[in-house]
mmCIF file with all atom_site columns, C-alpha atoms in Angstrom:
data_model
loop_
_atom_site.group_PDB
_atom_site.id
_atom_site.type_symbol
_atom_site.label_atom_id
_atom_site.label_alt_id
_atom_site.label_comp_id
_atom_site.label_asym_id
_atom_site.label_entity_id
_atom_site.label_seq_id
_atom_site.pdbx_PDB_ins_code
_atom_site.Cartn_x
_atom_site.Cartn_y
_atom_site.Cartn_z
_atom_site.occupancy
_atom_site.B_iso_or_equiv
_atom_site.pdbx_formal_charge
_atom_site.auth_seq_id
_atom_site.auth_comp_id
_atom_site.auth_asym_id
_atom_site.auth_atom_id
_atom_site.pdbx_PDB_model_num
ATOM 1   C CA . MET R 1 1   ? -0.158 0.136  0.268  1.00 43.00 ? 1   MET R CA 1
ATOM 2   C CA . GLY R 1 2   ? 1.303  3.327  -1.109 1.00 53.00 ? 2   GLY R CA 1
ATOM 3   C CA . PHE R 1 3   ? 0.540  6.581  0.981  1.00 56.00 ? 3   PHE R CA 1
ATOM 4   C CA . GLU R 1 4   ? -1.562 9.853  0.815  1.00 56.00 ? 4   GLU R CA 1
ATOM 5   C CA . ALA R 1 5   ? -0.493 12.918 2.184  1.00 50.00 ? 5   ALA R CA 1
ATOM 6   C CA . GLU R 1 6   ? -3.602 13.332 3.595  1.00 57.00 ? 6   GLU R CA 1
ATOM 7   C CA . ASN R 1 7   ? -2.966 10.676 5.520  1.00 75.00 ? 7   ASN R CA 1
ATOM 8   C CA . ILE R 1 8   ? 0.618  11.582 6.656  1.00 76.00 ? 8   ILE R CA 1
ATOM 9   C CA . ARG R 1 9   ? -0.688 13.470 10.549 1.00 77.00 ? 9   ARG R CA 1
ATOM 10  C CA . ASP R 1 10  ? -1.981 10.028 11.262 1.00 83.00 ? 10  ASP R CA 1
ATOM 11  C CA . TRP R 1 11  ? 1.302  8.014  10.795 1.00 87.00 ? 11  TRP R CA 1
ATOM 12  C CA . GLN R 1 12  ? 2.221  10.329 13.672 1.00 90.00 ? 12  GLN R CA 1
ATOM 13  C CA . GLY R 1 13  ? 3.448  8.299  17.185 1.00 93.00 ? 13  GLY R CA 1
ATOM 14  C CA . LYS R 1 14  ? 3.694  4.882  14.804 1.00 95.00 ? 14  LYS R CA 1
ATOM 15  C CA . ASN R 1 15  ? 6.735  2.622  14.832 1.00 97.00 ? 15  ASN R CA 1
ATOM 16  C CA . VAL R 1 16  ? 8.885  2.840  12.260 1.00 97.00 ? 16  VAL R CA 1
ATOM 17  C CA . VAL R 1 17  ? 10.731 -0.188 11.350 1.00 98.00 ? 17  VAL R CA 1
ATOM 18  C CA . ASP R 1 18  ? 13.177 -1.357 9.185  1.00 98.00 ? 18  ASP R CA 1
ATOM 19  C CA . PRO R 1 19  ? 12.669 -4.423 6.029  1.00 97.00 ? 19  PRO R CA 1
ATOM 20  C CA . ALA R 1 20  ? 13.704 -7.066 8.457  1.00 97.00 ? 20  ALA R CA 1
ATOM 21  C CA . GLY R 1 21  ? 11.397 -5.692 10.713 1.00 97.00 ? 21  GLY R CA 1
ATOM 22  C CA . GLY R 1 22  ? 13.676 -4.033 13.462 1.00 97.00 ? 22  GLY R CA 1
ATOM 23  C CA . LYS R 1 23  ? 12.535 -1.679 15.460 1.00 97.00 ? 23  LYS R CA 1
ATOM 24  C CA . ILE R 1 24  ? 14.055 2.012  14.181 1.00 97.00 ? 24  ILE R CA 1
ATOM 25  C CA . GLY R 1 25  ? 11.770 4.125  16.228 1.00 97.00 ? 25  GLY R CA 1
ATOM 26  C CA . GLU R 1 26  ? 8.905  6.327  16.977 1.00 96.00 ? 26  GLU R CA 1
ATOM 27  C CA . LEU R 1 27  ? 7.842  8.400  13.759 1.00 96.00 ? 27  LEU R CA 1
ATOM 28  C CA . GLU R 1 28  ? 8.113  12.382 15.254 1.00 95.00 ? 28  GLU R CA 1
ATOM 29  C CA . ALA R 1 29  ? 7.187  14.396 11.722 1.00 94.00 ? 29  ALA R CA 1
ATOM 30  C CA . VAL R 1 30  ? 7.364  13.637 8.000  1.00 94.00 ? 30  VAL R CA 1
ATOM 31  C CA . TYR R 1 31  ? 9.224  16.320 5.783  1.00 94.00 ? 31  TYR R CA 1
ATOM 32  C CA . VAL R 1 32  ? 7.746  16.338 2.079  1.00 90.00 ? 32  VAL R CA 1
ATOM 33  C CA . ASP R 1 33  ? 10.079 16.912 -0.949 1.00 88.00 ? 33  ASP R CA 1
ATOM 34  C CA . THR R 1 34  ? 9.079  21.136 -1.569 1.00 87.00 ? 34  THR R CA 1
ATOM 35  C CA . VAL R 1 35  ? 9.460  20.562 -5.315 1.00 84.00 ? 35  VAL R CA 1
ATOM 36  C CA . SER R 1 36  ? 6.933  16.936 -5.695 1.00 85.00 ? 36  SER R CA 1
ATOM 37  C CA . ASP R 1 37  ? 5.210  17.940 -2.654 1.00 85.00 ? 37  ASP R CA 1
ATOM 38  C CA . GLU R 1 38  ? 5.544  13.933 -2.127 1.00 87.00 ? 38  GLU R CA 1
ATOM 39  C CA . PRO R 1 39  ? 6.623  12.774 1.602  1.00 89.00 ? 39  PRO R CA 1
ATOM 40  C CA . ALA R 1 40  ? 10.449 12.512 1.379  1.00 93.00 ? 40  ALA R CA 1
ATOM 41  C CA . PHE R 1 41  ? 11.712 11.568 4.719  1.00 95.00 ? 41  PHE R CA 1
ATOM 42  C CA . ALA R 1 42  ? 11.036 11.099 8.356  1.00 96.00 ? 42  ALA R CA 1
ATOM 43  C CA . THR R 1 43  ? 11.830 12.257 11.249 1.00 97.00 ? 43  THR R CA 1
ATOM 44  C CA . VAL R 1 44  ? 12.362 9.229  13.929 1.00 97.00 ? 44  VAL R CA 1
ATOM 45  C CA . VAL R 1 45  ? 13.290 9.020  17.706 1.00 96.00 ? 45  VAL R CA 1
ATOM 46  C CA . VAL R 1 46  ? 15.973 7.482  18.523 1.00 95.00 ? 46  VAL R CA 1
ATOM 47  C CA . GLY R 1 47  ? 18.437 7.060  21.224 1.00 91.00 ? 47  GLY R CA 1
ATOM 48  C CA . MET R 1 48  ? 17.946 6.353  24.923 1.00 85.00 ? 48  MET R CA 1
ATOM 49  C CA . ILE R 1 49  ? 15.315 8.628  27.372 1.00 84.00 ? 49  ILE R CA 1
ATOM 50  C CA . GLY R 1 50  ? 17.106 11.822 28.218 1.00 88.00 ? 50  GLY R CA 1
ATOM 51  C CA . ARG R 1 51  ? 19.465 11.449 24.988 1.00 91.00 ? 51  ARG R CA 1
ATOM 52  C CA . ARG R 1 52  ? 16.626 10.972 22.518 1.00 94.00 ? 52  ARG R CA 1
ATOM 53  C CA . ARG R 1 53  ? 17.088 12.813 19.016 1.00 96.00 ? 53  ARG R CA 1
ATOM 54  C CA . LEU R 1 54  ? 15.395 12.824 15.726 1.00 97.00 ? 54  LEU R CA 1
ATOM 55  C CA . ALA R 1 55  ? 16.917 10.838 13.204 1.00 97.00 ? 55  ALA R CA 1
ATOM 56  C CA . PHE R 1 56  ? 16.275 11.451 9.265  1.00 97.00 ? 56  PHE R CA 1
ATOM 57  C CA . VAL R 1 57  ? 14.896 8.356  7.633  1.00 97.00 ? 57  VAL R CA 1
ATOM 58  C CA . PRO R 1 58  ? 14.232 8.144  4.131  1.00 96.00 ? 58  PRO R CA 1
ATOM 59  C CA . LEU R 1 59  ? 10.245 7.331  3.183  1.00 95.00 ? 59  LEU R CA 1
ATOM 60  C CA . ALA R 1 60  ? 10.985 6.481  -0.690 1.00 92.00 ? 60  ALA R CA 1
ATOM 61  C CA . GLY R 1 61  ? 9.028  3.058  -0.939 1.00 94.00 ? 61  GLY R CA 1
ATOM 62  C CA . ALA R 1 62  ? 8.147  2.881  2.515  1.00 94.00 ? 62  ALA R CA 1
ATOM 63  C CA . THR R 1 63  ? 4.765  0.826  3.358  1.00 92.00 ? 63  THR R CA 1
ATOM 64  C CA . VAL R 1 64  ? 1.860  1.639  5.450  1.00 90.00 ? 64  VAL R CA 1
ATOM 65  C CA . ALA R 1 65  ? 0.345  -0.171 8.129  1.00 89.00 ? 65  ALA R CA 1
ATOM 66  C CA . PRO R 1 66  ? -1.947 0.198  10.713 1.00 88.00 ? 66  PRO R CA 1
ATOM 67  C CA . ASP R 1 67  ? 0.696  -0.346 13.648 1.00 90.00 ? 67  ASP R CA 1
ATOM 68  C CA . HIS R 1 68  ? 3.789  0.782  11.792 1.00 95.00 ? 68  HIS R CA 1
ATOM 69  C CA . VAL R 1 69  ? 5.774  2.497  8.771  1.00 95.00 ? 69  VAL R CA 1
ATOM 70  C CA . ARG R 1 70  ? 7.541  0.091  7.035  1.00 96.00 ? 70  ARG R CA 1
ATOM 71  C CA . VAL R 1 71  ? 11.318 1.852  5.349  1.00 97.00 ? 71  VAL R CA 1
ATOM 72  C CA . THR R 1 72  ? 13.521 0.506  2.508  1.00 97.00 ? 72  THR R CA 1
ATOM 73  C CA . VAL R 1 73  ? 16.802 1.316  4.764  1.00 97.00 ? 73  VAL R CA 1
ATOM 74  C CA . ALA R 1 74  ? 18.381 -0.428 7.078  1.00 97.00 ? 74  ALA R CA 1
ATOM 75  C CA . LYS R 1 75  ? 18.011 0.103  10.729 1.00 97.00 ? 75  LYS R CA 1
ATOM 76  C CA . ASP R 1 76  ? 21.481 0.495  11.312 1.00 96.00 ? 76  ASP R CA 1
ATOM 77  C CA . LEU R 1 77  ? 21.768 2.677  8.799  1.00 97.00 ? 77  LEU R CA 1
ATOM 78  C CA . ALA R 1 78  ? 19.021 4.942  9.956  1.00 97.00 ? 78  ALA R CA 1
ATOM 79  C CA . LYS R 1 79  ? 20.387 4.938  13.527 1.00 93.00 ? 79  LYS R CA 1
ATOM 80  C CA . HIS R 1 80  ? 23.304 6.945  12.232 1.00 95.00 ? 80  HIS R CA 1
ATOM 81  C CA . ALA R 1 81  ? 21.715 9.375  10.042 1.00 96.00 ? 81  ALA R CA 1
ATOM 82  C CA . PRO R 1 82  ? 22.191 13.433 10.268 1.00 95.00 ? 82  PRO R CA 1
ATOM 83  C CA . THR R 1 83  ? 19.861 14.205 13.482 1.00 96.00 ? 83  THR R CA 1
ATOM 84  C CA . ILE R 1 84  ? 18.379 16.974 15.198 1.00 96.00 ? 84  ILE R CA 1
ATOM 85  C CA . ASP R 1 85  ? 17.734 18.004 18.875 1.00 95.00 ? 85  ASP R CA 1
ATOM 86  C CA . THR R 1 86  ? 13.712 15.900 19.755 1.00 92.00 ? 86  THR R CA 1
ATOM 87  C CA . ASP R 1 87  ? 12.855 20.627 19.931 1.00 91.00 ? 87  ASP R CA 1
ATOM 88  C CA . GLY R 1 88  ? 15.620 21.661 16.752 1.00 92.00 ? 88  GLY R CA 1
ATOM 89  C CA . GLU R 1 89  ? 14.886 22.414 13.145 1.00 92.00 ? 89  GLU R CA 1
ATOM 90  C CA . LEU R 1 90  ? 16.353 21.431 10.325 1.00 94.00 ? 90  LEU R CA 1
ATOM 91  C CA . ALA R 1 91  ? 18.891 24.096 8.952  1.00 92.00 ? 91  ALA R CA 1
ATOM 92  C CA . ALA R 1 92  ? 19.450 24.389 5.457  1.00 88.00 ? 92  ALA R CA 1
ATOM 93  C CA . GLU R 1 93  ? 22.505 23.944 5.009  1.00 89.00 ? 93  GLU R CA 1
ATOM 94  C CA . ASP R 1 94  ? 22.475 20.677 7.099  1.00 92.00 ? 94  ASP R CA 1
ATOM 95  C CA . GLU R 1 95  ? 19.770 18.860 4.152  1.00 92.00 ? 95  GLU R CA 1
ATOM 96  C CA . PRO R 1 96  ? 22.687 17.569 1.943  1.00 91.00 ? 96  PRO R CA 1
ATOM 97  C CA . ALA R 1 97  ? 24.183 15.783 4.550  1.00 93.00 ? 97  ALA R CA 1
ATOM 98  C CA . ILE R 1 98  ? 20.787 14.121 4.950  1.00 95.00 ? 98  ILE R CA 1
ATOM 99  C CA . PHE R 1 99  ? 20.569 12.931 0.998  1.00 94.00 ? 99  PHE R CA 1
ATOM 100 C CA . GLU R 1 100 ? 24.254 12.073 1.079  1.00 93.00 ? 100 GLU R CA 1
ATOM 101 C CA . HIS R 1 101 ? 23.551 9.907  4.190  1.00 96.00 ? 101 HIS R CA 1
ATOM 102 C CA . TYR R 1 102 ? 21.787 7.327  1.900  1.00 96.00 ? 102 TYR R CA 1
ATOM 103 C CA . GLY R 1 103 ? 23.437 7.640  -0.793 1.00 94.00 ? 103 GLY R CA 1
ATOM 104 C CA . LEU R 1 104 ? 19.698 10.044 -2.354 1.00 90.00 ? 104 LEU R CA 1
ATOM 105 C CA . ALA R 1 105 ? 21.078 12.611 -4.844 1.00 77.00 ? 105 ALA R CA 1
ATOM 106 C CA . PRO R 1 106 ? 21.101 16.300 -3.269 1.00 63.00 ? 106 PRO R CA 1
ATOM 107 C CA . HIS R 1 107 ? 19.533 18.678 -4.816 1.00 59.00 ? 107 HIS R CA 1
ATOM 108 C CA . SER R 1 108 ? 21.592 20.633 -6.999 1.00 59.00 ? 108 SER R CA 1
ATOM 109 C CA . PRO R 1 109 ? 23.766 23.839 -4.500 1.00 58.00 ? 109 PRO R CA 1
ATOM 110 C CA . GLY R 1 110 ? 22.007 26.990 -4.210 1.00 55.00 ? 110 GLY R CA 1
ATOM 111 C CA . ALA R 1 111 ? 18.818 25.835 -4.794 1.00 59.00 ? 111 ALA R CA 1
ATOM 112 C CA . ALA R 1 112 ? 16.469 26.349 -2.016 1.00 67.00 ? 112 ALA R CA 1
ATOM 113 C CA . ARG R 1 113 ? 15.754 24.497 0.440  1.00 77.00 ? 113 ARG R CA 1
ATOM 114 C CA . ARG R 1 114 ? 14.078 20.961 -0.285 1.00 86.00 ? 114 ARG R CA 1
ATOM 115 C CA . LEU R 1 115 ? 12.897 19.792 2.573  1.00 91.00 ? 115 LEU R CA 1
ATOM 116 C CA . ALA R 1 116 ? 9.620  21.095 4.513  1.00 90.00 ? 116 ALA R CA 1
ATOM 117 C CA . ARG R 1 117 ? 8.055  19.461 7.788  1.00 91.00 ? 117 ARG R CA 1
ATOM 118 C CA . ARG R 1 118 ? 4.419  18.904 7.360  1.00 85.00 ? 118 ARG R CA 1
#
């Protein structure tokens, strides 16, 4: 099952799992590609209580189930992704590192920011 952008708010709090079913964390927010308005990344709560961070996990190819969102990247890769504070903002200059971490084509230098929180 694919996903509909208008259902994004329903995903908040769902577990995010990798292809093998390993739990990465809990979905906190979805960031859409500002060019296509398609969901591009999710921020997932990772880390221990007291040291929680939000890791960026790509949503390309993700599938949504009643109790979880299954992404196409392995848990270890996601857990080492660029993070922000749980109350932090993603700075435009930090966006390329997220794309590079997953080997995704970053946007062209000098382009407007690509990710917007929904």
